[in-house]
Coordinates of C-alpha atoms and ligand atoms in Angstrom, one line a residue:
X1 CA -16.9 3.7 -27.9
X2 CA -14.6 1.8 -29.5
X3 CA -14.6 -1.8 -29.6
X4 CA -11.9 -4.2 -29.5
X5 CA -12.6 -7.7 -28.8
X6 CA -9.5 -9.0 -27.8
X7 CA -9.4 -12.3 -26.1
X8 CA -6.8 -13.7 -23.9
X9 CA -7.7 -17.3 -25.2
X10 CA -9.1 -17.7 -28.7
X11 CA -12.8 -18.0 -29.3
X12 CA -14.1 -20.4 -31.6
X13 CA -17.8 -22.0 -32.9
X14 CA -20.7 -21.5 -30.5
X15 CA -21.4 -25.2 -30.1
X16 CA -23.1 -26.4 -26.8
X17 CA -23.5 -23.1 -25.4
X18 CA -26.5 -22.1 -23.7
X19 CA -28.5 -19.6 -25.0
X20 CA -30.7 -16.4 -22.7
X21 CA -33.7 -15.3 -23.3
X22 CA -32.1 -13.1 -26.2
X23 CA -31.0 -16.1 -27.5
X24 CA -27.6 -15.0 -27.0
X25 CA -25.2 -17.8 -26.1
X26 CA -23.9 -17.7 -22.6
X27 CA -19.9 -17.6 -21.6
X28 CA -18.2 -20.6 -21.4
X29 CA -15.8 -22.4 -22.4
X30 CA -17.3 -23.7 -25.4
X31 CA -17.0 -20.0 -26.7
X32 CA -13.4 -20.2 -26.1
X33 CA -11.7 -23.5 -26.0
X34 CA -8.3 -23.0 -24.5
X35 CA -7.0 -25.9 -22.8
X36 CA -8.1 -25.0 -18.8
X37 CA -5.2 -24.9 -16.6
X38 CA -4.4 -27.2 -13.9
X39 CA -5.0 -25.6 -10.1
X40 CA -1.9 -24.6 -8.7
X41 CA -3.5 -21.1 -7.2
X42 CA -6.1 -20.9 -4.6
X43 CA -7.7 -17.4 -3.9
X44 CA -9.7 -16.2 -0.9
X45 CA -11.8 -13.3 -1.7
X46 CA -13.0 -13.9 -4.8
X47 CA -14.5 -10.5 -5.8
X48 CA -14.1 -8.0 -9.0
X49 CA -10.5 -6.2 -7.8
X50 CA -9.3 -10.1 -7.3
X51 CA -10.7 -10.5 -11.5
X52 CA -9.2 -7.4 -12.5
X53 CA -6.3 -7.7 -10.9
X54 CA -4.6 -11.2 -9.7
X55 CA -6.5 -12.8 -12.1
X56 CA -5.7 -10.6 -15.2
X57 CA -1.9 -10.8 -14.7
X58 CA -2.0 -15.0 -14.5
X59 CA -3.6 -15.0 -17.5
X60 CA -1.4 -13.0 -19.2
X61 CA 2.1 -14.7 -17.7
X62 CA 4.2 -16.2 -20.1
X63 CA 3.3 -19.7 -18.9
X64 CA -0.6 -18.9 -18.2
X65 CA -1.1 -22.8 -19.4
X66 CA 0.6 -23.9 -16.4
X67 CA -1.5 -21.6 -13.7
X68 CA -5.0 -21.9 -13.0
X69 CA -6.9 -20.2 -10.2
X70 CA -9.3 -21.8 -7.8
X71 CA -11.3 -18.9 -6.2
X72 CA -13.3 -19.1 -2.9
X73 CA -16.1 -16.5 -2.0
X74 CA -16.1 -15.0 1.1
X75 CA -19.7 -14.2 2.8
X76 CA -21.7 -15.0 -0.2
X77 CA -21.8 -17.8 -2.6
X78 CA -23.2 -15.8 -5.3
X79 CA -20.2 -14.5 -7.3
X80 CA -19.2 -18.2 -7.3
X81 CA -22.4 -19.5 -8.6
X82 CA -22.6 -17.0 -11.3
X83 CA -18.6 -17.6 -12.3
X84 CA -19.2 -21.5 -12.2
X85 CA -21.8 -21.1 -14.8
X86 CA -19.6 -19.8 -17.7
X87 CA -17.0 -21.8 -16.4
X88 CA -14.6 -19.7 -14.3
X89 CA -14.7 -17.4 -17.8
X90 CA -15.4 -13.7 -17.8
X91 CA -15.0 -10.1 -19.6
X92 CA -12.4 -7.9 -18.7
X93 CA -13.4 -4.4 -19.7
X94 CA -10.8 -2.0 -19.7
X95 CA -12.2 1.0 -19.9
X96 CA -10.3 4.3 -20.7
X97 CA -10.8 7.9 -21.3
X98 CA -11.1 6.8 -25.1
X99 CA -13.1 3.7 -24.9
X100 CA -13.5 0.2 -24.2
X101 CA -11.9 -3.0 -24.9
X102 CA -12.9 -6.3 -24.1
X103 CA -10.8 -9.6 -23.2
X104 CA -12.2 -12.7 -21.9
X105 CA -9.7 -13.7 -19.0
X106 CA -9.4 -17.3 -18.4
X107 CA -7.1 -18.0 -15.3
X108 CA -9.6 -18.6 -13.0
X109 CA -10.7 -22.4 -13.9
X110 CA -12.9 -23.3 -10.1
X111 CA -15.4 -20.5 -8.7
X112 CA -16.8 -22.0 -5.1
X113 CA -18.4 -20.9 -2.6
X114 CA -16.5 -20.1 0.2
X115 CA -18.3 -22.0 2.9
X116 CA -17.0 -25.3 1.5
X117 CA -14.1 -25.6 3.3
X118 CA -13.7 -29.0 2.9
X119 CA -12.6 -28.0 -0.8
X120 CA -10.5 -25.3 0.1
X121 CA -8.4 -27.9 2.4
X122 CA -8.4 -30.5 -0.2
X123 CA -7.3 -27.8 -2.8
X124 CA -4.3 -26.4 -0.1
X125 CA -3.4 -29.6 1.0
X126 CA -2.6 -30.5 -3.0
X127 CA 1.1 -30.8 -4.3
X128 CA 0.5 -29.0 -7.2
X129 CA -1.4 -26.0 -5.4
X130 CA 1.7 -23.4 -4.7
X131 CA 0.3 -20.1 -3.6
X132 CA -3.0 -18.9 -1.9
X133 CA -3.7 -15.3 -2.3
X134 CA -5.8 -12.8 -0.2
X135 CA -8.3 -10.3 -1.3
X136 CA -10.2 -10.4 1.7
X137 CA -10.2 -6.5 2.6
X138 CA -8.4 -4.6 5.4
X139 CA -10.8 -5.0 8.1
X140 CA -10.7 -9.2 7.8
X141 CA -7.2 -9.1 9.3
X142 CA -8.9 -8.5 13.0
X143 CA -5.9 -5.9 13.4
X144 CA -6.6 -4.0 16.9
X145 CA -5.4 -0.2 17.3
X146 CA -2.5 -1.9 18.6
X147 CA -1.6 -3.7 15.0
X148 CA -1.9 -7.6 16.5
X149 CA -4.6 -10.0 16.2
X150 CA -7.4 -8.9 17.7
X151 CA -8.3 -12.7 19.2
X152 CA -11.5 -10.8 21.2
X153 CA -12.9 -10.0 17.9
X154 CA -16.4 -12.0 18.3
X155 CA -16.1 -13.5 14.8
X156 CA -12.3 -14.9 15.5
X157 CA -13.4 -16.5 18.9
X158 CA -15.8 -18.1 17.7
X159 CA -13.8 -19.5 14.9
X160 CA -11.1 -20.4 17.7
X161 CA -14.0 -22.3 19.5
X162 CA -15.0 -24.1 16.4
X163 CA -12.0 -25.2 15.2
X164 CA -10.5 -25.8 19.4
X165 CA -13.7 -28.2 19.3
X166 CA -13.9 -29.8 15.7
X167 CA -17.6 -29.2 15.4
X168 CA -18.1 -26.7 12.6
X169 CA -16.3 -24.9 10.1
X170 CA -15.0 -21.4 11.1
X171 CA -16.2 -18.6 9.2
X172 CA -13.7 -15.9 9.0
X173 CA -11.7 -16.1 5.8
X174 CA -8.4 -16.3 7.7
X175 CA -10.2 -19.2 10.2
X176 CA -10.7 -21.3 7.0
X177 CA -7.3 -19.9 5.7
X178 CA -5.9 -22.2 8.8
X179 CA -7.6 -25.2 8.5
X180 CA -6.5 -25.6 5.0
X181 CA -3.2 -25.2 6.8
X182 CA -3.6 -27.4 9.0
X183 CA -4.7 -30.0 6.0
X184 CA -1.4 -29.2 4.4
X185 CA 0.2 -29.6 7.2
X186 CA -1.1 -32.9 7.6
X187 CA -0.9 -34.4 4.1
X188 CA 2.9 -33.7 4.4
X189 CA 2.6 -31.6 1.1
X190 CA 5.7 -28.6 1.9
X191 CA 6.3 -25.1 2.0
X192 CA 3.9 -22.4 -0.1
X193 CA 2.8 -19.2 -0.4
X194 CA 0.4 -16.7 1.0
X195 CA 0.4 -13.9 -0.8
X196 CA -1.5 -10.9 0.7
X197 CA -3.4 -8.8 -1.8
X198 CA -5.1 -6.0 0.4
X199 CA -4.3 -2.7 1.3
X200 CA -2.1 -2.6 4.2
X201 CA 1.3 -1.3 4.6
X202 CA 3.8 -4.3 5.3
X203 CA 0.6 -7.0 4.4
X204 CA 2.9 -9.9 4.0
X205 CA 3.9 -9.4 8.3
X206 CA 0.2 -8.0 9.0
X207 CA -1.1 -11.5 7.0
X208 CA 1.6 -13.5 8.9
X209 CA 0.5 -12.0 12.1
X210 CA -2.6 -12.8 11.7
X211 CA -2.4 -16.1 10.2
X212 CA 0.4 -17.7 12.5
X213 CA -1.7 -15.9 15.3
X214 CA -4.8 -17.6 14.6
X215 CA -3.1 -21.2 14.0
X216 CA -0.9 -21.1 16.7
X217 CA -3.7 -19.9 19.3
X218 CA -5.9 -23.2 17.7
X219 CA -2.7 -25.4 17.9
X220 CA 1.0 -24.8 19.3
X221 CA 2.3 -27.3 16.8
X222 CA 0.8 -25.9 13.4
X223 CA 1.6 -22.4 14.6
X224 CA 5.0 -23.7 14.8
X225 CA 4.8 -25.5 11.2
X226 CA 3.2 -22.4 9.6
X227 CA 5.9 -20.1 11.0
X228 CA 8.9 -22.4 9.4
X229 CA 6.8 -23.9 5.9
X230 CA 4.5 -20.8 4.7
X231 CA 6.3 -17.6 3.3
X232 CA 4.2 -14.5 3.4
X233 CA 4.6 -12.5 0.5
X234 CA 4.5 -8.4 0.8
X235 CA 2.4 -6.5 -2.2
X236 CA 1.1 -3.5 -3.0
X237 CA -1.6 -4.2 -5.8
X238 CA -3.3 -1.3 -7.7
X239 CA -6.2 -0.9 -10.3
X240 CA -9.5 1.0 -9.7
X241 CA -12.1 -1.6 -10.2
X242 CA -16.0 0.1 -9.5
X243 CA -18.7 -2.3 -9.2
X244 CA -20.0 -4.1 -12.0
X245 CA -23.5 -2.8 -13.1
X246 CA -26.7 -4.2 -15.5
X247 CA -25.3 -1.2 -18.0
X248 CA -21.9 -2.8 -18.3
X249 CA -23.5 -6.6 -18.6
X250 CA -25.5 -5.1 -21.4
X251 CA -22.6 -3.5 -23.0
X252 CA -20.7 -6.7 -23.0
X253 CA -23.6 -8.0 -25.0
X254 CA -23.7 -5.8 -27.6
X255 CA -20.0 -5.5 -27.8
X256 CA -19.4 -9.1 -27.5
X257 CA -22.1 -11.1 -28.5
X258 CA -22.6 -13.6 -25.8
X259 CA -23.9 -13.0 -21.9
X260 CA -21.5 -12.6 -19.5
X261 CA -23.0 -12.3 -16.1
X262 CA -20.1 -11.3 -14.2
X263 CA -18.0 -9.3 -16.1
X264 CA -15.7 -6.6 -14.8
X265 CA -14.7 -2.8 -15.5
X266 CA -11.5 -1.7 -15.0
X267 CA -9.4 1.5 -15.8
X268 CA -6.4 0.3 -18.4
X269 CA -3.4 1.4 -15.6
X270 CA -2.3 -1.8 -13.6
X271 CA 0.0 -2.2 -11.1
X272 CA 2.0 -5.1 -8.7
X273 CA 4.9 -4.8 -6.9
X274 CA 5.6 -8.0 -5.1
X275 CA 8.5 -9.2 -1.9
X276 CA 9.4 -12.7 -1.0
X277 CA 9.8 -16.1 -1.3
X278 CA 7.8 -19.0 -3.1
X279 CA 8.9 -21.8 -2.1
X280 CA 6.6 -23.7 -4.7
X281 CA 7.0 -21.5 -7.6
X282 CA 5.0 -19.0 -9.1
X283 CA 3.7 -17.7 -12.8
X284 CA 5.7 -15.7 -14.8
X285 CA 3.5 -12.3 -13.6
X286 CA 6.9 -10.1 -14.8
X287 CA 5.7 -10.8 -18.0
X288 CA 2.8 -8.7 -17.7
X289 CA 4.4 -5.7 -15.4
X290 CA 4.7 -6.8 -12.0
X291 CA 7.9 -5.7 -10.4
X292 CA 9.5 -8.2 -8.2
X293 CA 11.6 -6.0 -5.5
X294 CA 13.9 -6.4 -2.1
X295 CA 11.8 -3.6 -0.1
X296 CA 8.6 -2.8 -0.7
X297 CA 7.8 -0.4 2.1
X298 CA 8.5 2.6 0.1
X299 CA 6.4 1.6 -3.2
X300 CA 3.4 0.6 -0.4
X301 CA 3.4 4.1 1.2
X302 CA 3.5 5.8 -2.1
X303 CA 0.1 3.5 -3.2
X304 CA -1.3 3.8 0.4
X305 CA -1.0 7.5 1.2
X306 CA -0.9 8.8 -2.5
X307 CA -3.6 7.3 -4.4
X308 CA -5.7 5.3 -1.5
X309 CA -5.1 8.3 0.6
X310 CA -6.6 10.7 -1.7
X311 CA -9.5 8.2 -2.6
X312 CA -10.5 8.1 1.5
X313 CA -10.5 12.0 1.6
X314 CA -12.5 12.6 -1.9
X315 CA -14.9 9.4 0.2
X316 CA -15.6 11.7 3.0
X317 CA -15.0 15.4 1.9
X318 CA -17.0 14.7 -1.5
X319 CA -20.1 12.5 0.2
X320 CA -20.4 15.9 2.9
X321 CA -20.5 18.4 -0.2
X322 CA -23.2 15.9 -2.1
X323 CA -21.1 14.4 -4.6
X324 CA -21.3 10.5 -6.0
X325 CA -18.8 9.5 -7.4
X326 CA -14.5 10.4 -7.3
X327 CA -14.6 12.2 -10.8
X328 CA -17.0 14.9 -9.5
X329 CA -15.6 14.9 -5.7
X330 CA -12.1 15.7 -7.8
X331 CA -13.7 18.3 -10.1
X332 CA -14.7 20.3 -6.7
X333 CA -11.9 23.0 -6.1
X334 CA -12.8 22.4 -2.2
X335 CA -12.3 18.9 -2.4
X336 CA -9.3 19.2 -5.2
X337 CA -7.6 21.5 -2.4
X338 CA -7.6 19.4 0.3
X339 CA -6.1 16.1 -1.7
X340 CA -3.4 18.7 -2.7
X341 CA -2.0 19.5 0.6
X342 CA -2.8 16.2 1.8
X343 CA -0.5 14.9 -1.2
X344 CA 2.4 17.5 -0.8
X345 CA 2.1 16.2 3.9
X346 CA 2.6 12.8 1.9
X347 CA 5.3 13.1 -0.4
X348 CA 7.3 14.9 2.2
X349 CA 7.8 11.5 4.0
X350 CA 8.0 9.8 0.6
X351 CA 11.4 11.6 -0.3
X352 CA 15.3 11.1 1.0
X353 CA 15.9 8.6 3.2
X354 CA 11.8 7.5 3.1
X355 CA 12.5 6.2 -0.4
X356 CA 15.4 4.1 0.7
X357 CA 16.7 4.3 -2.8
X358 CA 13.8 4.0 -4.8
X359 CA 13.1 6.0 -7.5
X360 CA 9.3 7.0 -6.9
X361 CA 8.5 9.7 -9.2
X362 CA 6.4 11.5 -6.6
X363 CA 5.3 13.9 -9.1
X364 CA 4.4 12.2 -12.0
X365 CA 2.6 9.6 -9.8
X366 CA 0.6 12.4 -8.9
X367 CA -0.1 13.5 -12.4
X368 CA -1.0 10.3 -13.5
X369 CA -3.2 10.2 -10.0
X370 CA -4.8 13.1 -11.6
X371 CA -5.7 11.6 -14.7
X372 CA -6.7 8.3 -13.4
X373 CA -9.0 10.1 -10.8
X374 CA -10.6 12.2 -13.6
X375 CA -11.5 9.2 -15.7
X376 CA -15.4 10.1 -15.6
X377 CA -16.2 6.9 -18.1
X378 CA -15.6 5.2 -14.5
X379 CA -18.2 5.8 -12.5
X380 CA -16.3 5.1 -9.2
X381 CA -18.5 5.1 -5.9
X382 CA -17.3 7.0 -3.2
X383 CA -19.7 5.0 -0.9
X384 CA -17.7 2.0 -2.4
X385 CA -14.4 3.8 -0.8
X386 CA -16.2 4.7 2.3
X387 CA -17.2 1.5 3.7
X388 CA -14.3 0.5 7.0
X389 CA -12.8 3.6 7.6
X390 CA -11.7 3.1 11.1
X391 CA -9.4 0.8 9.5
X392 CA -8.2 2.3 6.1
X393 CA -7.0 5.5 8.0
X394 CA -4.7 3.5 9.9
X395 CA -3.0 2.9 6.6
X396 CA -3.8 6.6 4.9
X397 CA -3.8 9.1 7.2
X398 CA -2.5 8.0 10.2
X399 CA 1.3 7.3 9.3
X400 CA 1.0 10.8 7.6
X401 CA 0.0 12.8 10.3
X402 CA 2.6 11.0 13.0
X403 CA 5.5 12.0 10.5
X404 CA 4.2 15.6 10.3
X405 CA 4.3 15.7 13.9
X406 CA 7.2 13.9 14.4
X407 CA 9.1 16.6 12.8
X408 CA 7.5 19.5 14.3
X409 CA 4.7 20.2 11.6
X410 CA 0.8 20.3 12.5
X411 CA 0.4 17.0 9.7
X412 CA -3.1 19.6 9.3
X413 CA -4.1 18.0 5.5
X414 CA -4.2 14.5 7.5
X415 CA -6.1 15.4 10.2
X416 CA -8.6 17.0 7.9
X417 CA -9.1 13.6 6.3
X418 CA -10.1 12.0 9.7
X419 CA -11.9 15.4 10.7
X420 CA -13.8 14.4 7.4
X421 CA -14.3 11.0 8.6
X422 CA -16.1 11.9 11.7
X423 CA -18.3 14.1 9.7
X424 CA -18.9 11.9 7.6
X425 CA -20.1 9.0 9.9
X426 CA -21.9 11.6 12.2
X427 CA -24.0 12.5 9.6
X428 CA -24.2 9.4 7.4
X429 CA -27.9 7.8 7.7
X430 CA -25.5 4.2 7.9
X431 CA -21.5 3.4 7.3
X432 CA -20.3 0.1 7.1
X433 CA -17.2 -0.1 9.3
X434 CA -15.9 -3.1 11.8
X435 CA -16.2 -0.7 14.6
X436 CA -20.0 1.2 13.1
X437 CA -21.7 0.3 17.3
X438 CA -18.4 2.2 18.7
X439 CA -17.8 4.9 16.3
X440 CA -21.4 5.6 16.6
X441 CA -21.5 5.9 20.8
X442 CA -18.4 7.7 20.7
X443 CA -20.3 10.3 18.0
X444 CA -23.3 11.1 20.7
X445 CA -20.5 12.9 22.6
X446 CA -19.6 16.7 22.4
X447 CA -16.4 18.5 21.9
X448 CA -13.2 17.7 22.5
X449 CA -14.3 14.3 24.6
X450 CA -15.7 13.3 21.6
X451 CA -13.0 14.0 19.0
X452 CA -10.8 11.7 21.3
X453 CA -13.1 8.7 22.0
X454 CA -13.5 8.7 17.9
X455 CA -9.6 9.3 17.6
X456 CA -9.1 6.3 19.9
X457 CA -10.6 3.6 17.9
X458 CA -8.3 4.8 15.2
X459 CA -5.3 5.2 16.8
X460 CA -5.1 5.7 21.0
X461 CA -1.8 7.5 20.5
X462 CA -3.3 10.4 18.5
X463 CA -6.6 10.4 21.1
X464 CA -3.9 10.9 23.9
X465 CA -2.2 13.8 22.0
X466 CA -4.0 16.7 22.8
X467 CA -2.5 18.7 20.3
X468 CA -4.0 16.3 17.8
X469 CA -7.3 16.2 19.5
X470 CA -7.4 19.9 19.6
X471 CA -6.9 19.9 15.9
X472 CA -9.0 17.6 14.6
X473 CA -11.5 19.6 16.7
X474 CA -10.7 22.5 14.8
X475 CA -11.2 20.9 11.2
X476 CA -14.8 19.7 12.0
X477 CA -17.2 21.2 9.5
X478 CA -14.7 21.9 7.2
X479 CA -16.7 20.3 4.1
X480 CA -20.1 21.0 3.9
X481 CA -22.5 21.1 0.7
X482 CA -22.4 24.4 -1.3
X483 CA -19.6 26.0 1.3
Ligands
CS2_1 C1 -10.1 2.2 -2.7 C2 -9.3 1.0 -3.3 O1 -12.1 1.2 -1.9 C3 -11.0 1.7 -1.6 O2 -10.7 1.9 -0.4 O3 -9.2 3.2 -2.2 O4 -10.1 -0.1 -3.6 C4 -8.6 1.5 -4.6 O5 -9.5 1.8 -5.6 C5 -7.6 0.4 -5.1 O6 -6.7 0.2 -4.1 C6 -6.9 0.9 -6.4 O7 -5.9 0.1 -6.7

């Protein structure tokens, strides 16, 4: 292993830390004594891709002193407590084929639960805050088949109810997303940012949908003000990011010297490719590789179908054919086969006119894909991957297969990756998905009836083609352990 201890701000004496039971001083920012930068981001979803990601490239911007990150949990306080107690501080391992190396990244200067939502307002409503950015997963957007706000969604009702009423705080990270709106609104503070981080294609119109949805079903007037003073900014984000575990706190020990109890692993390759406006400014993120461009749609597809594609099919196909994690689903020549052809349905729709003049570099995406996917030092969960798969192959197989069809092919690789799916959750003792009660009743039927009340809460287009049906029927089975 090598060991590199880089640090994004520079460490000094070890006075007033805390020591644990190994007498080991705790993280904080008496270990490293940059100045802390002033608020000006606010994060929902504060999580280990949000760390590894978002949170890596504000600290390295040119003008890092100038951007700090207040970061709200979602369901759970506890990544907040444990962040607050080193002072927003923690480890960025990057860890390669080669090795790791270890920075301390310190953009993120206010961890808080994200059930205060008084803070969140206060922090919204401030001048200086100019952005709030969205890690908040795929399924939170409350997306329907039909791609709109989903207001029958029990969760968002009820948030519509509290906030219609005034007598509680809503839940939903997008329900707290527009009260702290509405506090903006109201303090008369002007135009920023919401800047969506998950992995949706077009997630700067899917988060305005939601967003101005939401707000203008609470209150005409602030649906109206969000529509003309917040600018929805389009990413695509990309690092793989497995869950943190006790082996990588105790490497950070021994590597370090100090406890860290929330640091993160990620693979060295990084990735952000941003579109749109903010109105209220923004760190210098260039300076660390993100790409600023006019259309984004191509750049998303090529993330969405390419590499989260491929991670969705190893998810199902490898967890059928007893495999763990996505370096052993990959080394499986079944498995390896079937992200192959899926990859050659994609980049068929990637090309000519798809591209819209974008150089992609199709295959060496794929190559590098390859490589990044092989990285067995990152033990990479496909049960991680898994989880809401009703709504990821909306984004990863779904668009795929239409094109095929569209121009007369069967789209077959894509269809085997929601063939997988069905297997998968048919068989699975649980899987977490925002649709688990449905997929699971429309399991208990047989045949064909069954392959299209499962297609339906993907897509009801596909479940009324019955050539699709028919086919996805056909690919049922296809993974199966030791086959
Ligand atoms: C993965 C992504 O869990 C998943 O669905 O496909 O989290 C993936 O690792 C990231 O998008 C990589 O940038």
């Amino acid at each position: 292993m090598t060991t590199n201890n880089t640090s994004t701000e520079q460490g000094t004496g070890h006075a007033g830390a805390a020591a644990d039971q190994d007498g080991l001083p705790q993280l904080n920012r008496t270990l490293h004594t940059a100045p802390k930068p002033p608020v000006r981001i606010v994060h929902l979803g504060l999580g280990a891709f949000h760390r590894s990601h978002q949170a890596w490239y504000t600290s390295q911007a040119g003008d890092a002193a100038e951007w700090g990150i207040a970061a709200f949990t979602g369901r759970r306080p506890d990544a907040a407590v444990a962040l607050a107690g080193q002072d927003g501080l923690f480890t960025l391992v990057e860890r390669a084929d080669s090795g790791d190396t270890f920075a301390v990244v310190g953009s993120i200067v206010e961890a808080v639960d994200g059930a205060d939502v008084q803070r969140l307002a206060e922090l919204v409503a401030a001048p200086a805050t100019a952005m709030v950015t969205l890690t908040v997963t795929e399924a939170a957007y409350r997306l329907g088949a039909d791609g709109q706000l989903d207001t029958a969604a029990s969760d968002v009702a009820s948030d519509l109810a509290l906030l219609g009423s005034g007598s509680g705080n809503p839940s939903t990270p997008l329900g707290r997303l527009v009260f702290a709106l509405a506090a903006r609104r109201a303090a008369g503070t002007g135009p920023i940012a919401v800047v969506c981080c998950d992995n949706l294609a077009n997630n700067g119109t899917v988060a305005r949908n939601a967003v101005t949805g939401l707000a203008a079903a609470w209150d005409a007037q602030l649906g109206a003000w969000v529509e003309a003073n917040v600018s929805f900014v389009s990413t695509s984000v990309d690092r793989i990011t497995p869950r943190t575990t006790e082996a990588d706190i105790a490497a950070v020990e021994a590597a370090c010297g100090y406890r860290d109890n929330s640091p993160v692993v990620a693979e060295p390759f990084t990735n952000w490719v941003l579109s749109g406006d903010f109105p209220a400014g923004r760190p210098r993120w260039e300076d660390a590789g993100a790409v600023f461009v006019d259309h984004i749609e191509p750049f998303e597809n090529r993330k969405l179908w390419l590499l989260n594609g491929a991670h969705s099919l190893l998810a199902y196909a490898g967890q059928l054919r007893g495999h763990t994690t996505v370096a052993e689903a990959l080394a499986d020549q079944e498995c390896r086969k079937a992200v192959e052809s899926f990859w050659d349905e994609a980049e068929a729709n990637l090309s000519g006119a798809a591209a819209g003049g974008a150089d992609l570099q199709i295959p060496a995406y794929r190559d590098a894909l390859l490589a990044r996917f092989s990285n067995a030092r990152i033990a990479h969960h496909l049960a991680q991957i898994a989880m809401d798969g009703s709504t990821k192959l909306r984004m990863r197989a779904v668009p795929v297969l239409q094109a095929e069809r569209a121009q007369g092919r069967s789209g077959i690789a894509a269809a085997r990756m929601i063939a997988a799916w069905m297997d998968f959750t048919a068989t699975a003792e649980t899987f977490h998905d925002p649709l688990a009660a449905e997929v699971s009743e429309a399991n208990k039927l047989q045949g064909a009836e069954r392959v299209r009340a499962v297609l339906a809460l993907v897509d009801p287009a596909l479940a009324a083609d019955a050539g699709v049906v028919e086919l996805v029927g056909s690919l049922l089975g296809t993974f199966t352990a030791g086959s």
